[in-house]
Coordinates of C-alpha atoms in Angstrom, one line a residue:
M1 CA -32.8 21.9 18.3
L2 CA -30.6 18.9 18.9
A3 CA -32.5 18.0 22.0
D4 CA -35.7 17.8 19.9
E5 CA -34.0 15.8 17.2
L6 CA -32.7 13.3 19.7
Q7 CA -36.1 13.0 21.4
H8 CA -37.8 12.5 18.0
K9 CA -35.3 9.8 17.0
I10 CA -35.9 8.0 20.3
D11 CA -39.7 8.4 20.2
F12 CA -40.0 6.9 16.7
K13 CA -38.1 3.7 17.3
T14 CA -40.3 0.5 17.0
K15 CA -41.6 0.5 20.5
P16 CA -44.3 2.1 22.6
L17 CA -43.6 5.7 23.5
G18 CA -41.2 5.7 26.5
A19 CA -41.1 1.9 26.7
L20 CA -37.3 1.7 27.1
G21 CA -37.6 3.7 30.3
F22 CA -34.4 5.1 31.7
L23 CA -32.4 3.9 28.7
E24 CA -34.1 6.6 26.7
H25 CA -33.0 9.3 29.1
L26 CA -29.5 7.9 29.0
A27 CA -29.4 7.9 25.2
H28 CA -30.6 11.5 25.1
K29 CA -28.1 12.5 27.7
I30 CA -25.2 10.9 25.8
G31 CA -26.3 12.5 22.6
M32 CA -26.5 15.9 24.2
V33 CA -23.0 15.6 25.6
Q34 CA -21.5 14.5 22.3
Q35 CA -23.7 16.9 20.3
T36 CA -25.0 14.3 17.9
I37 CA -28.0 12.1 17.2
S38 CA -25.6 9.2 16.6
P39 CA -23.5 8.9 19.7
K40 CA -20.5 6.5 20.1
L41 CA -18.5 5.1 23.0
L42 CA -14.9 5.1 22.2
N43 CA -11.9 3.4 24.0
P44 CA -13.5 3.3 27.5
H45 CA -11.1 3.6 30.4
M46 CA -11.3 3.0 34.1
V47 CA -8.8 4.8 36.4
V48 CA -8.3 3.5 39.9
F49 CA -6.5 6.0 42.3
A50 CA -4.9 4.6 45.4
A51 CA -3.6 6.3 48.5
D52 CA -3.3 5.8 52.3
H53 CA -4.9 7.9 55.0
G54 CA -3.4 9.1 58.2
I55 CA -6.7 8.7 60.0
A56 CA -6.6 4.9 59.4
K57 CA -4.1 4.8 62.3
A58 CA -6.9 5.9 64.7
G59 CA -8.8 2.6 64.0
V60 CA -11.6 3.7 61.7
S61 CA -11.3 0.7 59.4
A62 CA -11.7 -3.0 59.9
Y63 CA -8.6 -3.6 57.8
P64 CA -5.0 -2.6 58.4
Q65 CA -3.4 0.1 56.3
E66 CA -1.1 -2.2 54.5
V67 CA -4.1 -3.6 52.6
T68 CA -3.9 -0.5 50.4
Y69 CA -0.6 -1.5 48.8
Q70 CA -1.5 -5.1 48.8
M71 CA -4.6 -4.4 46.8
V72 CA -2.7 -2.2 44.4
M73 CA -0.5 -5.2 43.7
N74 CA -3.6 -7.3 43.2
F75 CA -4.9 -4.8 40.7
L76 CA -1.6 -4.9 38.8
G77 CA -1.8 -8.7 38.8
G78 CA -5.3 -8.7 37.4
G79 CA -6.9 -10.4 40.4
A80 CA -9.4 -7.9 41.7
A81 CA -13.1 -7.4 41.0
I82 CA -12.5 -4.4 38.9
N83 CA -10.0 -6.3 36.7
V84 CA -12.5 -9.1 36.1
F85 CA -15.3 -6.7 35.1
C86 CA -13.1 -4.4 33.0
K87 CA -11.8 -7.4 31.1
Q88 CA -15.3 -8.7 30.6
N89 CA -16.4 -5.4 29.1
D90 CA -13.2 -4.5 27.2
I91 CA -12.5 -1.5 29.3
Q92 CA -8.8 -0.3 29.6
I93 CA -7.7 -0.1 33.2
K94 CA -5.1 2.3 34.7
I95 CA -3.8 2.1 38.3
V96 CA -2.5 5.3 39.9
D97 CA -0.3 5.6 43.0
A98 CA -1.6 8.9 44.3
G99 CA -0.1 8.5 47.8
V100 CA 0.3 4.9 48.9
N101 CA 2.5 4.3 52.0
F102 CA 4.8 1.9 50.1
D103 CA 7.8 1.9 47.8
F104 CA 6.6 0.0 44.7
P105 CA 9.3 -1.9 42.8
E106 CA 10.3 -0.7 39.3
G107 CA 8.8 -2.2 36.2
L108 CA 5.2 -2.3 37.3
N109 CA 2.4 -1.1 35.0
L110 CA 1.7 1.6 37.6
I111 CA 1.2 5.4 37.0
H112 CA 3.4 7.1 39.5
K113 CA 1.7 10.3 40.8
K114 CA 2.5 10.0 44.5
V115 CA 2.3 13.3 46.3
R116 CA 3.4 11.9 49.6
K117 CA 3.2 8.6 51.5
S118 CA -0.3 8.8 53.0
S119 CA -2.3 11.9 53.9
R120 CA -1.8 13.3 57.3
N121 CA -3.7 12.3 60.4
M122 CA -6.7 14.7 60.6
L123 CA -6.8 14.4 64.4
D124 CA -3.5 16.3 64.4
E125 CA -3.4 18.4 61.2
P126 CA -5.3 18.8 57.9
A127 CA -5.0 15.8 55.6
M128 CA -3.1 17.8 53.0
T129 CA -1.4 21.2 52.9
S130 CA -2.7 23.6 50.3
E131 CA 0.3 22.8 48.1
E132 CA -0.2 19.0 48.3
Y133 CA -3.9 19.4 47.5
Q134 CA -3.2 21.5 44.4
E135 CA -0.5 19.0 43.3
A136 CA -3.0 16.2 43.7
L137 CA -5.5 18.0 41.6
E138 CA -3.0 18.6 38.8
N139 CA -1.8 15.0 39.0
G140 CA -5.3 13.8 38.4
K141 CA -5.8 16.1 35.5
S142 CA -2.6 15.0 33.9
V143 CA -3.7 11.3 34.0
V144 CA -6.9 12.2 32.1
K145 CA -5.2 14.4 29.6
E146 CA -2.9 11.5 28.6
I147 CA -5.9 9.2 28.3
A148 CA -7.8 11.7 26.2
E149 CA -5.1 11.6 23.6
T150 CA -6.0 7.9 22.9
G151 CA -9.4 9.0 21.7
C152 CA -11.3 7.9 24.8
N153 CA -14.6 9.6 25.3
I154 CA -16.0 7.7 28.3
I155 CA -14.1 7.3 31.6
G156 CA -14.8 5.9 35.0
F157 CA -13.0 6.4 38.3
G158 CA -12.4 4.1 41.2
E159 CA -10.4 4.3 44.4
M160 CA -8.5 2.2 46.9
G161 CA -7.4 3.5 50.3
I162 CA -8.0 2.1 53.8
G163 CA -9.8 4.9 55.7
N164 CA -11.3 6.6 52.7
T165 CA -14.9 6.2 53.7
S166 CA -14.0 8.3 56.8
S167 CA -12.6 11.1 54.6
S168 CA -15.6 10.9 52.4
S169 CA -18.0 11.0 55.3
L170 CA -16.3 14.1 56.7
M171 CA -16.4 15.8 53.4
M172 CA -20.1 15.1 52.9
S173 CA -20.9 16.3 56.3
Q174 CA -19.2 19.6 55.7
L175 CA -20.1 20.1 52.1
F176 CA -23.8 19.7 52.8
D177 CA -24.0 20.7 56.5
I178 CA -25.2 17.3 57.7
S179 CA -24.5 15.6 61.0
I180 CA -21.5 13.3 60.8
A181 CA -23.5 10.5 62.2
D182 CA -25.8 10.7 59.2
C183 CA -22.8 10.4 56.8
V184 CA -20.9 7.5 58.4
G185 CA -21.3 3.9 57.2
R186 CA -19.6 0.5 57.9
G187 CA -16.9 1.0 55.2
T188 CA -15.0 -2.3 54.9
G189 CA -17.4 -4.0 57.3
L190 CA -17.4 -2.6 60.8
N191 CA -19.5 -4.1 63.6
D192 CA -21.7 -1.9 65.7
A193 CA -19.0 -1.1 68.3
Q194 CA -16.5 -0.3 65.6
L195 CA -19.0 1.9 63.8
Q196 CA -19.7 3.9 67.0
N197 CA -16.0 4.3 67.5
K198 CA -15.6 5.6 63.9
I199 CA -18.4 8.2 64.5
D200 CA -16.8 9.3 67.8
I201 CA -13.4 9.7 66.1
L202 CA -14.8 11.6 63.1
S203 CA -16.8 13.9 65.5
K204 CA -13.5 14.8 67.2
V205 CA -12.0 15.6 63.8
I206 CA -14.9 18.0 62.9
E207 CA -14.6 19.7 66.3
R208 CA -10.9 20.4 65.5
Y209 CA -11.7 22.5 62.4
P210 CA -14.7 24.8 63.1
N211 CA -13.8 27.6 60.7
L212 CA -13.7 26.0 57.2
K213 CA -15.4 28.1 54.7
T214 CA -14.7 27.1 51.1
V215 CA -15.1 23.8 49.2
E216 CA -11.4 23.7 48.6
E217 CA -10.7 24.0 52.4
I218 CA -13.0 21.2 53.1
A219 CA -11.5 18.9 50.5
Q220 CA -7.9 19.8 51.6
T221 CA -8.6 19.3 55.3
F222 CA -10.7 16.1 55.2
G223 CA -9.9 14.5 51.8
G224 CA -7.5 11.9 50.7
L225 CA -4.8 12.1 48.1
E226 CA -6.7 9.6 45.9
I227 CA -9.9 11.6 46.4
A228 CA -8.2 14.9 45.4
Q229 CA -6.7 13.3 42.3
M230 CA -10.1 11.9 41.4
I231 CA -11.6 15.4 41.7
G232 CA -8.9 16.8 39.4
A233 CA -9.4 13.9 37.0
M234 CA -13.2 14.5 36.9
Q235 CA -12.7 18.2 36.2
E236 CA -10.3 17.4 33.3
A237 CA -12.7 14.7 31.9
Y238 CA -15.4 17.4 31.8
H239 CA -13.0 19.8 30.1
Q240 CA -12.3 17.0 27.5
N241 CA -16.1 16.6 27.1
M242 CA -15.9 12.9 28.1
L243 CA -18.8 10.9 29.6
I244 CA -17.9 10.6 33.3
L245 CA -18.9 7.4 35.1
I246 CA -19.5 7.9 38.8
D247 CA -19.0 4.8 41.0
G248 CA -20.0 4.6 44.7
F249 CA -20.0 6.8 47.8
I250 CA -16.4 8.0 47.6
A251 CA -16.6 8.9 43.9
T252 CA -19.9 10.6 44.5
V253 CA -18.3 12.7 47.2
A254 CA -15.5 13.6 44.8
I255 CA -18.0 14.7 42.1
S256 CA -19.8 16.7 44.8
V257 CA -16.7 18.9 45.2
A258 CA -16.4 19.3 41.5
W259 CA -20.2 20.1 41.3
K260 CA -19.9 22.8 44.0
L261 CA -17.2 24.4 41.9
N262 CA -19.0 23.9 38.5
P263 CA -22.6 22.7 38.5
E264 CA -22.5 22.0 34.7
I265 CA -20.2 19.0 35.3
L266 CA -23.3 16.8 36.2
N267 CA -24.4 17.1 32.5
N268 CA -21.6 14.7 31.6
C269 CA -22.0 12.3 34.6
I270 CA -23.7 8.9 34.6
F271 CA -24.2 7.6 38.2
C272 CA -23.6 3.9 37.9
H273 CA -24.9 2.4 41.1
V274 CA -26.2 2.9 44.6
S275 CA -23.6 1.8 47.1
D276 CA -24.4 -0.2 50.2
E277 CA -22.5 2.4 52.1
Y278 CA -25.0 4.1 54.4
A279 CA -25.0 7.7 53.2
H280 CA -24.7 7.1 49.5
I281 CA -28.4 7.1 48.7
K282 CA -28.8 10.4 50.6
L283 CA -25.9 11.9 48.7
L284 CA -27.5 11.0 45.3
E285 CA -30.7 12.6 46.5
L286 CA -28.9 15.8 47.4
L287 CA -27.4 15.9 43.9
N288 CA -30.8 15.0 42.4
Q289 CA -29.4 12.0 40.6
K290 CA -30.7 8.5 39.8
A291 CA -28.3 5.6 39.6
L292 CA -28.5 2.8 37.1
L293 CA -27.9 -0.2 39.4
N294 CA -28.5 -1.2 43.0
L295 CA -26.6 -4.4 43.7
N296 CA -25.6 -3.7 47.4
L297 CA -22.0 -3.2 46.3
R298 CA -19.5 -1.7 48.7
V299 CA -16.2 -2.9 47.2
G300 CA -15.2 0.4 45.6
E301 CA -12.5 0.2 42.9
G302 CA -14.9 1.5 40.2
T303 CA -16.7 -1.9 40.1
G304 CA -20.1 -0.2 39.7
C305 CA -18.9 1.7 36.6
A306 CA -17.6 -1.4 34.9
L307 CA -20.8 -3.4 35.7
A308 CA -23.0 -0.5 34.4
Y309 CA -21.1 -0.1 31.2
P310 CA -23.0 -2.7 29.1
I311 CA -26.3 -0.8 30.0
I312 CA -24.8 2.4 28.8
Q313 CA -23.6 0.7 25.6
S314 CA -27.2 -0.6 25.2
A315 CA -28.5 2.9 25.3
V316 CA -26.1 4.0 22.5
N317 CA -26.9 0.8 20.5
F318 CA -30.6 1.2 20.5
I319 CA -30.6 4.8 19.3
N320 CA -28.2 3.9 16.5
E321 CA -29.3 0.4 15.4
M322 CA -33.0 0.0 16.3
S323 CA -35.4 0.5 13.4
S324 CA -37.8 3.4 13.3
F325 CA -41.5 2.8 12.5
E326 CA -40.9 4.3 9.1
D327 CA -37.9 2.0 8.4
A328 CA -39.6 -1.1 9.5
Q329 CA -42.9 -0.1 7.8
I330 CA -44.8 -0.7 11.0
S331 CA -47.9 1.4 11.8
N332 CA -47.3 3.9 14.6
K333 CA -49.8 4.9 17.3
E334 CA -52.4 7.2 15.8

């Protein structure tokens, strides 16, 4: 009934049928999530989870591990891309220490959810123990529960962690039974030789764990602390019936885990952009999802979510504010 009412409201706006293209699909989706023909976006938030990765020590990234904590300090100082775009679009930003290998000083506007300093090196042992993985999930959920109390109904998630495209590539490979070479990209900007080295290292990691069976085992073995917290955060956002903005490759891997556990979660998700990371477009195809933007971004941080937000707001605005043929006394198509 509601689906039909939404479609009727969209169809009878003063425009040719379907002329607003994907915006019409977006408006319908948001109305269905909020169970209303007059949806609203309230107190939008962006949460950036940060953590270090043990596998970074094996040389899978063009940048040293200390860049993770340095970038967290940049976020807190307002100097990163995500800060600029959140400020531009009036989005509240929260930075979470999920497992950065650094002791942050007191007094920072930082959410402290550190499970441990860095995930473990997957060449030697799983990235997390079962207990650490569960703690990370719960930490992510607790962050979103607190944000939900502010009345927020739309939330995006970003990440920072040197080595996290390696974790995400491993997770994609195992979640969807795809060759690791088809899941690996250049991350922070690897050259050809560095890319091949990354593939070789990650192939060795996969060989070390031949008997993983469940989604949880895959995420615990190959994930990062920030990815695990993002998974928990996404699950809680769905529980709170928020709109969930999905950023690039790493965030899409995180939602893939949540989707494997609960396919209904995609009903609340808006995929904001196609990353320039090699495997992201394939991952979107596997989830049967279309992204709003393709700007060749590969910066992470949730930047794609913040950039897509005005488009999402436009979808809500047109369904609420645009005249109908009847209101404007304009003749409709016969």
